[in-house]
């Protein structure tokens, strides 16, 4: 893919709204307050987000043209790289976790402000809550949690819950990493320490020295990447509700390969990215940014693709990867840390493929087979989706070979396949005894109803092999 096809960022950095930090508040986990600006933004976004996702086998088309999500490089609360990103599946608000900068005192801290190195040694993190344009709406500080390489957001009863590493052991050089998985409610302005009663702790891999989680709420799964005392790295995938009950029997486990900057789980696939910042001597342009895609059912790496997005950036360090819901369907979001005072640039890919062969599989739809029996074993209603386009295929009869009635509803599409407005399609009918054209009109409506419209009282099968757009 040529660089000329890539979206070019603006040179101007955003001026974010910085939220002040406050001392840890002993609030119940079931009732955590949210910032007013965030709540207003959430109400607007939530109206358009689909409640479901793609089938497990779909993967993102890494050859597709990425969309620049911000149109600029945004500055987070601290001038450090964003380690990982995640999105609230209900409100659509973004979250970015970063290590803290030195020279700052949080509420309750006294004396000389800790240096950047000291924050690294302790594993002190900042979680930024982001609007769609990258504006920082609120922040939360987490002390002693780790490096921030994993982040997931679970929305429960109006509260976003963060999943990330926790319980880092202090080190004397380098970075501290969490050895457990933590779940904590995002609370604007709060400062929470590892070990606080506000943090729910999970220990799926006892003895792990470095662990990061990834959340897939669409398929109700959670995964962890852990590093053992021998330095061996492994992925493990669990059913989310069982994990929350502390039933740590993995559905899948397989070794991790390649150096990892960030990773995410979606369906049957783990998407992982790797890469360093440009360096004239050791990593000259175009750099060493790669995507690696694992099939969790086999542990195989089914794709390793060089990432050519935004090669124009002067500082381009691979950081963060996740999947979010959008009105056009799930989107793979990834990005780079940029500029001398680190900014964040994010991009998104919505187009999807499936499996090593690169095709999108057909998925059967639910319908009343007694009222509308299929015209053959290969004509049951089914669909396949690529990005925001859905293709339908079916050929059905009316029970008893009775005449078709204009407006008959053949089936109701599941929520994630419903368009935002009514769309029409052209289908076909059997040629036997038909007067006039062999085509008929179909409509799919925002409530998911698929109906046929024809006033001729046709008998015999009717068919559809056409597509529509979700938005």
Short mmCIF file of C-alpha atoms in Angstrom, two decimals:
data_model
loop_
_atom_site.label_atom_id
_atom_site.label_comp_id
_atom_site.label_asym_id
_atom_site.label_seq_id
_atom_site.Cartn_x
_atom_site.Cartn_y
_atom_site.Cartn_z
CA UNK A 1 0.00 0.00 0.00
CA UNK A 2 1.49 3.32 -1.01
CA UNK A 3 2.06 6.06 1.49
CA UNK A 4 0.12 8.51 -0.68
CA UNK A 5 -3.11 6.70 0.22
CA UNK A 6 -2.63 7.31 3.92
CA UNK A 7 -4.42 10.04 5.79
CA UNK A 8 -2.03 12.83 6.78
CA UNK A 9 -2.28 14.26 10.26
CA UNK A 10 -2.40 17.95 10.93
CA UNK A 11 0.69 19.44 12.55
CA UNK A 12 -1.27 21.09 15.32
CA UNK A 13 -1.65 19.36 18.66
CA UNK A 14 -4.92 19.48 20.56
CA UNK A 15 -5.25 21.51 23.74
CA UNK A 16 -7.00 19.04 26.05
CA UNK A 17 -9.19 19.83 29.01
CA UNK A 18 -7.12 18.69 31.96
CA UNK A 19 -8.98 17.35 34.96
CA UNK A 20 -7.40 17.79 38.40
CA UNK A 21 -6.59 14.77 40.52
CA UNK A 22 -8.19 14.32 43.92
CA UNK A 23 -7.63 12.01 46.85
CA UNK A 24 -9.08 8.49 46.82
CA UNK A 25 -12.75 8.56 47.70
CA UNK A 26 -14.25 5.66 49.60
CA UNK A 27 -17.28 5.30 47.37
CA UNK A 28 -19.31 2.10 47.00
CA UNK A 29 -18.44 0.09 43.90
CA UNK A 30 -22.07 0.10 42.82
CA UNK A 31 -22.43 3.87 42.71
CA UNK A 32 -19.51 5.73 41.21
CA UNK A 33 -20.12 9.35 40.09
CA UNK A 34 -19.22 10.46 36.58
CA UNK A 35 -18.06 13.83 35.31
CA UNK A 36 -20.85 15.95 33.84
CA UNK A 37 -19.12 16.57 30.46
CA UNK A 38 -18.53 12.84 30.04
CA UNK A 39 -22.14 12.00 30.83
CA UNK A 40 -23.43 14.48 28.27
CA UNK A 41 -21.13 13.09 25.59
CA UNK A 42 -22.06 9.53 26.50
CA UNK A 43 -25.76 10.15 26.01
CA UNK A 44 -25.15 11.35 22.48
CA UNK A 45 -22.85 8.50 21.48
CA UNK A 46 -24.86 5.67 23.03
CA UNK A 47 -27.85 6.28 20.74
CA UNK A 48 -25.97 5.08 17.67
CA UNK A 49 -23.82 2.22 18.99
CA UNK A 50 -24.90 -1.29 17.94
CA UNK A 51 -25.33 -3.80 20.78
CA UNK A 52 -23.63 -6.72 19.05
CA UNK A 53 -20.45 -7.62 17.20
CA UNK A 54 -19.06 -9.78 14.43
CA UNK A 55 -19.02 -13.59 14.40
CA UNK A 56 -16.03 -15.13 16.14
CA UNK A 57 -14.14 -16.02 12.96
CA UNK A 58 -13.96 -12.54 11.45
CA UNK A 59 -10.67 -10.67 11.41
CA UNK A 60 -9.86 -7.14 10.38
CA UNK A 61 -8.53 -6.43 6.90
CA UNK A 62 -5.11 -5.00 7.68
CA UNK A 63 -4.67 -4.02 4.02
CA UNK A 64 -7.66 -1.68 4.23
CA UNK A 65 -7.24 2.09 4.33
CA UNK A 66 -7.16 3.30 7.96
CA UNK A 67 -9.25 6.26 9.09
CA UNK A 68 -7.55 9.02 11.10
CA UNK A 69 -9.76 9.14 14.21
CA UNK A 70 -8.76 12.58 15.50
CA UNK A 71 -7.26 14.35 12.49
CA UNK A 72 -4.48 15.47 14.82
CA UNK A 73 -2.08 14.28 17.49
CA UNK A 74 -3.60 14.75 20.94
CA UNK A 75 -1.90 15.49 24.24
CA UNK A 76 -2.96 13.43 27.25
CA UNK A 77 -2.81 14.54 30.89
CA UNK A 78 0.83 13.45 31.26
CA UNK A 79 3.54 13.88 28.63
CA UNK A 80 4.19 10.13 28.40
CA UNK A 81 3.25 7.59 25.73
CA UNK A 82 -0.16 5.93 25.82
CA UNK A 83 0.51 2.31 26.70
CA UNK A 84 -2.93 0.97 25.82
CA UNK A 85 -6.38 2.19 24.78
CA UNK A 86 -9.92 0.88 25.29
CA UNK A 87 -13.50 2.02 24.71
CA UNK A 88 -16.68 1.86 26.75
CA UNK A 89 -18.95 -0.46 24.73
CA UNK A 90 -22.10 1.49 25.69
CA UNK A 91 -21.10 5.17 25.72
CA UNK A 92 -18.31 4.99 23.15
CA UNK A 93 -15.98 7.07 25.33
CA UNK A 94 -12.29 6.25 25.00
CA UNK A 95 -9.76 5.49 27.72
CA UNK A 96 -5.97 5.73 27.44
CA UNK A 97 -3.54 4.60 30.14
CA UNK A 98 -0.07 6.11 30.49
CA UNK A 99 2.76 6.19 33.01
CA UNK A 100 2.94 9.32 35.14
CA UNK A 101 5.36 12.14 34.46
CA UNK A 102 7.78 13.19 37.16
CA UNK A 103 7.71 16.45 39.07
CA UNK A 104 4.04 16.31 40.07
CA UNK A 105 2.42 15.76 43.45
CA UNK A 106 -0.99 14.17 43.64
CA UNK A 107 -3.44 15.09 46.43
CA UNK A 108 -2.22 13.55 49.67
CA UNK A 109 1.41 13.41 48.52
CA UNK A 110 3.94 15.61 50.31
CA UNK A 111 7.62 16.44 50.04
CA UNK A 112 9.66 16.48 46.87
CA UNK A 113 7.63 15.47 43.80
CA UNK A 114 8.70 12.00 42.61
CA UNK A 115 10.85 11.87 39.49
CA UNK A 116 9.77 10.16 36.30
CA UNK A 117 12.07 7.25 37.15
CA UNK A 118 10.49 6.92 40.60
CA UNK A 119 7.01 6.79 39.07
CA UNK A 120 8.30 4.05 36.73
CA UNK A 121 9.79 2.07 39.63
CA UNK A 122 6.48 2.15 41.49
CA UNK A 123 4.17 1.52 38.56
CA UNK A 124 2.11 4.71 38.88
CA UNK A 125 -0.45 5.16 36.10
CA UNK A 126 -2.87 7.76 34.79
CA UNK A 127 -6.08 6.76 32.97
CA UNK A 128 -7.47 9.44 30.62
CA UNK A 129 -11.16 9.48 29.66
CA UNK A 130 -11.52 10.81 26.10
CA UNK A 131 -14.21 12.36 23.95
CA UNK A 132 -14.50 11.42 20.28
CA UNK A 133 -12.23 14.30 19.24
CA UNK A 134 -9.50 13.31 21.71
CA UNK A 135 -10.35 15.90 24.36
CA UNK A 136 -9.47 14.67 27.85
CA UNK A 137 -12.72 14.74 29.85
CA UNK A 138 -11.43 13.33 33.15
CA UNK A 139 -8.47 11.50 34.64
CA UNK A 140 -7.91 8.93 37.36
CA UNK A 141 -4.56 8.02 38.93
CA UNK A 142 -3.61 4.49 39.96
CA UNK A 143 -0.49 4.07 42.09
CA UNK A 144 1.48 0.85 42.24
CA UNK A 145 -0.50 -0.88 39.48
CA UNK A 146 2.18 -1.56 36.84
CA UNK A 147 3.13 -0.57 33.31
CA UNK A 148 -0.33 -0.22 31.76
CA UNK A 149 0.17 -2.59 28.84
CA UNK A 150 -3.37 -4.00 29.08
CA UNK A 151 -6.72 -2.20 29.42
CA UNK A 152 -10.35 -3.17 29.02
CA UNK A 153 -13.61 -1.35 29.81
CA UNK A 154 -16.75 -3.12 31.03
CA UNK A 155 -19.95 -1.08 31.36
CA UNK A 156 -22.21 -2.16 34.24
CA UNK A 157 -25.31 -0.20 35.32
CA UNK A 158 -23.99 3.12 34.08
CA UNK A 159 -20.45 2.69 35.45
CA UNK A 160 -17.32 2.01 33.36
CA UNK A 161 -15.12 -0.61 35.04
CA UNK A 162 -11.45 -0.75 34.11
CA UNK A 163 -9.63 -4.07 33.74
CA UNK A 164 -5.83 -3.77 33.94
CA UNK A 165 -2.76 -5.12 35.70
CA UNK A 166 -2.23 -4.37 39.39
CA UNK A 167 -0.07 -5.14 42.44
CA UNK A 168 3.29 -4.25 40.92
CA UNK A 169 6.37 -4.89 43.05
CA UNK A 170 8.60 -1.84 43.32
CA UNK A 171 11.86 -2.09 41.35
CA UNK A 172 15.11 -0.13 41.50
CA UNK A 173 15.58 0.27 37.77
CA UNK A 174 13.46 0.06 34.64
CA UNK A 175 9.70 -0.40 35.03
CA UNK A 176 7.41 -2.11 37.54
CA UNK A 177 4.90 -4.62 36.15
CA UNK A 178 1.68 -5.92 37.68
CA UNK A 179 1.42 -9.56 38.72
CA UNK A 180 -2.38 -9.71 39.15
CA UNK A 181 -5.42 -8.56 37.16
CA UNK A 182 -7.44 -5.73 38.72
CA UNK A 183 -10.96 -4.41 38.17
CA UNK A 184 -11.73 -0.89 39.38
CA UNK A 185 -14.49 1.63 38.62
CA UNK A 186 -13.33 4.65 36.67
CA UNK A 187 -13.84 7.58 39.03
CA UNK A 188 -12.97 11.09 37.79
CA UNK A 189 -10.30 12.81 39.90
CA UNK A 190 -9.71 9.78 42.12
CA UNK A 191 -6.32 8.50 43.28
CA UNK A 192 -6.40 4.78 44.05
CA UNK A 193 -3.57 2.65 45.39
CA UNK A 194 -2.97 -1.00 44.57
CA UNK A 195 -4.33 -3.05 47.47
CA UNK A 196 -7.24 -0.65 48.03
CA UNK A 197 -10.65 -2.14 48.77
CA UNK A 198 -11.85 -0.34 45.64
CA UNK A 199 -9.84 -2.77 43.49
CA UNK A 200 -11.17 -6.25 42.79
CA UNK A 201 -8.16 -8.54 42.33
CA UNK A 202 -7.88 -11.72 40.24
CA UNK A 203 -4.93 -14.14 40.21
CA UNK A 204 -5.46 -16.39 37.17
CA UNK A 205 -1.78 -17.37 36.85
CA UNK A 206 -0.17 -17.60 40.31
CA UNK A 207 3.51 -16.71 40.18
CA UNK A 208 3.25 -14.61 37.01
CA UNK A 209 5.78 -11.78 37.02
CA UNK A 210 4.12 -9.68 34.34
CA UNK A 211 0.45 -9.95 33.33
CA UNK A 212 -1.85 -7.87 31.12
CA UNK A 213 -5.56 -8.43 30.36
CA UNK A 214 -7.71 -7.86 27.26
CA UNK A 215 -11.51 -7.75 27.29
CA UNK A 216 -13.93 -8.84 24.55
CA UNK A 217 -17.40 -7.94 25.79
CA UNK A 218 -19.05 -8.74 22.43
CA UNK A 219 -18.13 -12.41 22.82
CA UNK A 220 -18.03 -12.43 26.65
CA UNK A 221 -14.37 -13.36 26.92
CA UNK A 222 -11.29 -12.12 28.71
CA UNK A 223 -7.68 -13.04 27.96
CA UNK A 224 -4.39 -12.55 29.76
CA UNK A 225 -0.83 -12.44 28.53
CA UNK A 226 1.54 -13.48 31.28
CA UNK A 227 5.30 -13.88 31.61
CA UNK A 228 6.66 -16.59 33.92
CA UNK A 229 9.78 -16.47 36.09
CA UNK A 230 11.68 -18.16 33.24
CA UNK A 231 10.70 -15.40 30.81
CA UNK A 232 8.21 -17.54 28.86
CA UNK A 233 5.20 -15.59 27.60
CA UNK A 234 1.76 -17.16 27.02
CA UNK A 235 -1.79 -16.13 26.16
CA UNK A 236 -4.76 -17.63 28.00
CA UNK A 237 -8.42 -17.06 27.08
CA UNK A 238 -11.31 -17.40 29.54
CA UNK A 239 -15.08 -17.09 29.55
CA UNK A 240 -15.67 -13.67 31.17
CA UNK A 241 -18.41 -14.55 33.64
CA UNK A 242 -16.50 -17.63 34.84
CA UNK A 243 -13.37 -15.49 35.25
CA UNK A 244 -15.32 -13.03 37.40
CA UNK A 245 -16.34 -16.00 39.59
CA UNK A 246 -12.59 -16.81 39.81
CA UNK A 247 -12.98 -20.01 37.82
CA UNK A 248 -9.64 -19.83 36.02
CA UNK A 249 -9.94 -22.73 33.60
CA UNK A 250 -8.70 -21.41 30.27
CA UNK A 251 -10.68 -22.16 27.12
CA UNK A 252 -7.50 -21.74 25.08
CA UNK A 253 -3.79 -21.32 25.87
CA UNK A 254 -0.89 -20.83 23.47
CA UNK A 255 2.63 -19.35 23.49
CA UNK A 256 3.16 -15.68 22.71
CA UNK A 257 5.51 -14.83 19.86
CA UNK A 258 7.27 -11.66 18.84
CA UNK A 259 7.90 -8.57 20.92
CA UNK A 260 4.66 -7.02 22.13
CA UNK A 261 3.77 -3.36 22.54
CA UNK A 262 0.04 -3.96 22.97
CA UNK A 263 -2.57 -6.58 22.08
CA UNK A 264 -6.32 -7.17 22.07
CA UNK A 265 -8.78 -10.06 21.91
CA UNK A 266 -11.78 -10.11 19.58
CA UNK A 267 -13.69 -13.29 18.74
CA UNK A 268 -11.31 -16.12 17.93
CA UNK A 269 -8.40 -13.80 17.23
CA UNK A 270 -5.70 -11.92 19.09
CA UNK A 271 -4.38 -8.85 17.26
CA UNK A 272 -0.94 -7.81 18.53
CA UNK A 273 1.28 -4.93 17.49
CA UNK A 274 5.00 -4.39 17.91
CA UNK A 275 7.55 -1.77 16.95
CA UNK A 276 9.98 0.88 18.16
CA UNK A 277 10.34 4.58 17.54
CA UNK A 278 12.42 5.67 14.55
CA UNK A 279 16.19 5.72 15.11
CA UNK A 280 18.58 6.74 12.37
CA UNK A 281 21.08 4.05 13.37
CA UNK A 282 19.00 1.13 14.66
CA UNK A 283 15.48 1.68 13.27
CA UNK A 284 15.44 4.09 10.30
CA UNK A 285 12.27 4.88 8.38
CA UNK A 286 9.99 3.09 7.54
CA UNK A 287 10.60 1.54 10.98
CA UNK A 288 9.68 -1.88 12.35
CA UNK A 289 5.97 -1.68 13.15
CA UNK A 290 4.16 -5.00 12.63
CA UNK A 291 0.75 -6.54 13.21
CA UNK A 292 0.57 -10.19 14.28
CA UNK A 293 -2.73 -12.06 14.28
CA UNK A 294 -3.20 -15.29 16.28
CA UNK A 295 -5.99 -17.83 15.92
CA UNK A 296 -6.75 -18.59 19.57
CA UNK A 297 -8.24 -22.00 18.74
CA UNK A 298 -4.92 -23.26 17.35
CA UNK A 299 -2.35 -20.79 18.67
CA UNK A 300 -1.10 -20.26 15.11
CA UNK A 301 -0.02 -16.86 13.80
CA UNK A 302 -2.25 -16.60 10.73
CA UNK A 303 -1.02 -13.18 9.62
CA UNK A 304 2.07 -11.03 10.09
CA UNK A 305 1.71 -7.72 8.25
CA UNK A 306 3.98 -4.68 8.12
CA UNK A 307 2.18 -1.54 9.29
CA UNK A 308 2.72 1.37 6.88
CA UNK A 309 0.27 3.77 8.52
CA UNK A 310 1.45 7.38 9.07
CA UNK A 311 5.06 6.89 7.96
CA UNK A 312 5.37 10.69 7.79
CA UNK A 313 5.43 11.08 11.58
CA UNK A 314 8.78 12.35 12.83
CA UNK A 315 8.42 10.32 16.01
CA UNK A 316 6.41 7.15 15.40
CA UNK A 317 6.32 4.63 18.25
CA UNK A 318 3.81 1.78 18.04
CA UNK A 319 1.49 1.90 21.07
CA UNK A 320 -2.02 0.65 21.80
CA UNK A 321 -4.49 -1.60 19.95
CA UNK A 322 -8.12 -2.42 20.70
CA UNK A 323 -11.52 -3.07 19.12
CA UNK A 324 -14.41 -0.65 19.62
CA UNK A 325 -18.05 -0.54 18.60
CA UNK A 326 -19.10 2.04 16.00
CA UNK A 327 -22.30 2.66 13.99
CA UNK A 328 -20.51 0.97 11.07
CA UNK A 329 -19.65 -2.14 13.09
CA UNK A 330 -16.61 -3.13 15.16
CA UNK A 331 -13.43 -1.21 14.38
CA UNK A 332 -9.79 -2.10 15.03
CA UNK A 333 -8.16 0.95 16.64
CA UNK A 334 -4.38 1.33 16.86
CA UNK A 335 -1.93 4.14 17.19
CA UNK A 336 1.44 5.72 17.69
CA UNK A 337 3.11 7.90 20.29
CA UNK A 338 4.36 11.06 18.58
CA UNK A 339 6.30 14.31 19.14
CA UNK A 340 8.95 15.24 21.72
CA UNK A 341 6.34 15.78 24.43
CA UNK A 342 4.48 12.60 23.69
CA UNK A 343 1.16 12.95 21.89
CA UNK A 344 -1.20 10.20 20.73
CA UNK A 345 -2.36 9.54 17.14
CA UNK A 346 -5.07 6.91 16.60
CA UNK A 347 -6.35 5.20 13.45
CA UNK A 348 -9.18 2.76 12.74
CA UNK A 349 -9.91 -0.11 10.34
CA UNK A 350 -13.48 -1.37 9.92
CA UNK A 351 -13.17 -3.75 6.94
CA UNK A 352 -13.05 -7.44 7.86
CA UNK A 353 -11.94 -10.78 6.46
CA UNK A 354 -12.01 -14.25 7.95
CA UNK A 355 -9.50 -17.07 8.29
CA UNK A 356 -6.17 -17.67 6.57
CA UNK A 357 -7.81 -17.68 3.11
CA UNK A 358 -9.00 -14.08 3.51
CA UNK A 359 -12.70 -14.59 2.73
CA UNK A 360 -15.72 -13.56 4.77
CA UNK A 361 -17.77 -16.65 5.68
CA UNK A 362 -21.54 -16.98 5.42
CA UNK A 363 -23.44 -17.08 8.71
CA UNK A 364 -26.94 -18.58 8.96
CA UNK A 365 -29.82 -16.35 10.09
CA UNK A 366 -32.75 -17.37 12.28
CA UNK A 367 -36.12 -17.48 10.50
CA UNK A 368 -39.47 -19.30 10.62
CA UNK A 369 -38.68 -22.29 8.42
CA UNK A 370 -42.21 -23.67 8.83
CA UNK A 371 -43.84 -20.51 7.46
CA UNK A 372 -41.16 -19.88 4.84
CA UNK A 373 -39.37 -23.14 3.98
CA UNK A 374 -36.08 -22.84 2.10
CA UNK A 375 -36.12 -23.72 -1.59
CA UNK A 376 -33.19 -26.09 -1.09
CA UNK A 377 -30.44 -27.01 1.35
CA UNK A 378 -28.16 -24.26 0.00
CA UNK A 379 -30.80 -21.53 0.14
CA UNK A 380 -31.41 -21.07 3.86
CA UNK A 381 -31.22 -17.37 4.81
CA UNK A 382 -27.65 -16.34 5.61
CA UNK A 383 -25.45 -13.26 5.62
CA UNK A 384 -21.90 -12.07 5.58
CA UNK A 385 -20.59 -8.71 6.73
CA UNK A 386 -17.56 -6.68 5.72
CA UNK A 387 -17.24 -3.37 7.52
CA UNK A 388 -20.57 -1.56 7.33
CA UNK A 389 -21.90 -3.62 4.38
CA UNK A 390 -24.13 -6.64 4.93
CA UNK A 391 -24.89 -9.12 2.12
CA UNK A 392 -27.99 -11.35 2.33
CA UNK A 393 -28.59 -14.62 0.50
CA UNK A 394 -31.82 -16.65 0.58
CA UNK A 395 -34.44 -18.42 -1.51
CA UNK A 396 -37.70 -19.36 0.27
CA UNK A 397 -41.24 -20.54 -0.45
CA UNK A 398 -44.46 -19.62 1.29
CA UNK A 399 -45.92 -22.53 3.30
CA UNK A 400 -48.43 -24.57 1.29
CA UNK A 401 -47.35 -22.79 -1.89
CA UNK A 402 -49.85 -20.05 -1.09
CA UNK A 403 -49.61 -16.69 -2.82
CA UNK A 404 -47.14 -14.14 -1.50
CA UNK A 405 -48.66 -11.09 0.19
CA UNK A 406 -47.01 -7.75 -0.36
CA UNK A 407 -45.39 -6.74 2.94
CA UNK A 408 -44.72 -10.30 4.17
CA UNK A 409 -41.98 -10.25 6.82
CA UNK A 410 -39.57 -13.10 6.15
CA UNK A 411 -37.34 -12.65 9.22
CA UNK A 412 -35.91 -10.18 11.74
CA UNK A 413 -32.20 -9.43 11.58
CA UNK A 414 -30.14 -9.50 14.80
CA UNK A 415 -29.32 -6.10 16.34
CA UNK A 416 -25.82 -5.74 14.93
CA UNK A 417 -27.13 -6.14 11.34
CA UNK A 418 -29.88 -3.52 11.50
CA UNK A 419 -29.43 -0.39 9.34
CA UNK A 420 -29.86 3.13 10.63
CA UNK A 421 -32.41 3.86 7.88
CA UNK A 422 -34.67 1.81 5.60
CA UNK A 423 -32.88 0.40 2.56
CA UNK A 424 -34.25 -1.29 -0.53
CA UNK A 425 -32.88 -4.24 -2.51
CA UNK A 426 -33.84 -6.06 -5.68
CA UNK A 427 -34.54 -9.79 -5.55
CA UNK A 428 -35.88 -12.42 -7.90
CA UNK A 429 -38.70 -14.91 -8.20
CA UNK A 430 -39.27 -18.24 -9.92
CA UNK A 431 -40.09 -17.89 -13.59
CA UNK A 432 -42.98 -20.38 -13.55
CA UNK A 433 -46.31 -18.70 -14.30
CA UNK A 434 -44.98 -15.21 -13.68
CA UNK A 435 -46.39 -12.30 -15.60
CA UNK A 436 -44.10 -9.32 -15.90
CA UNK A 437 -40.51 -8.98 -14.64
CA UNK A 438 -38.81 -11.71 -12.67
CA UNK A 439 -37.61 -9.15 -10.10
CA UNK A 440 -39.22 -8.12 -6.81
CA UNK A 441 -38.53 -5.43 -4.22
CA UNK A 442 -37.21 -6.10 -0.72
CA UNK A 443 -36.79 -3.71 2.20
CA UNK A 444 -34.84 -3.89 5.44
CA UNK A 445 -35.86 -1.43 8.17
CA UNK A 446 -34.12 -0.11 11.30
CA UNK A 447 -36.05 -2.57 13.49
CA UNK A 448 -34.42 -5.42 11.53
CA UNK A 449 -37.51 -6.51 9.60
CA UNK A 450 -36.83 -7.99 6.15
CA UNK A 451 -39.97 -7.70 3.99
CA UNK A 452 -40.92 -8.46 0.39
CA UNK A 453 -43.14 -6.13 -1.67
CA UNK A 454 -44.97 -7.29 -4.81
CA UNK A 455 -48.68 -6.90 -5.67
CA UNK A 456 -48.94 -9.77 -8.20
CA UNK A 457 -49.89 -12.57 -5.77
CA UNK A 458 -46.88 -14.63 -6.86
CA UNK A 459 -46.55 -18.31 -6.05
CA UNK A 460 -43.33 -20.29 -5.86
CA UNK A 461 -39.97 -19.30 -4.41
CA UNK A 462 -38.65 -15.79 -4.05
CA UNK A 463 -34.97 -14.99 -3.59
CA UNK A 464 -32.51 -12.34 -2.56
CA UNK A 465 -28.79 -12.05 -3.25
CA UNK A 466 -28.00 -8.43 -2.50
CA UNK A 467 -26.52 -6.13 0.13
CA UNK A 468 -27.19 -2.99 2.14
CA UNK A 469 -25.22 -0.57 4.30
CA UNK A 470 -25.57 -0.23 8.06
CA UNK A 471 -25.02 3.54 7.82
#
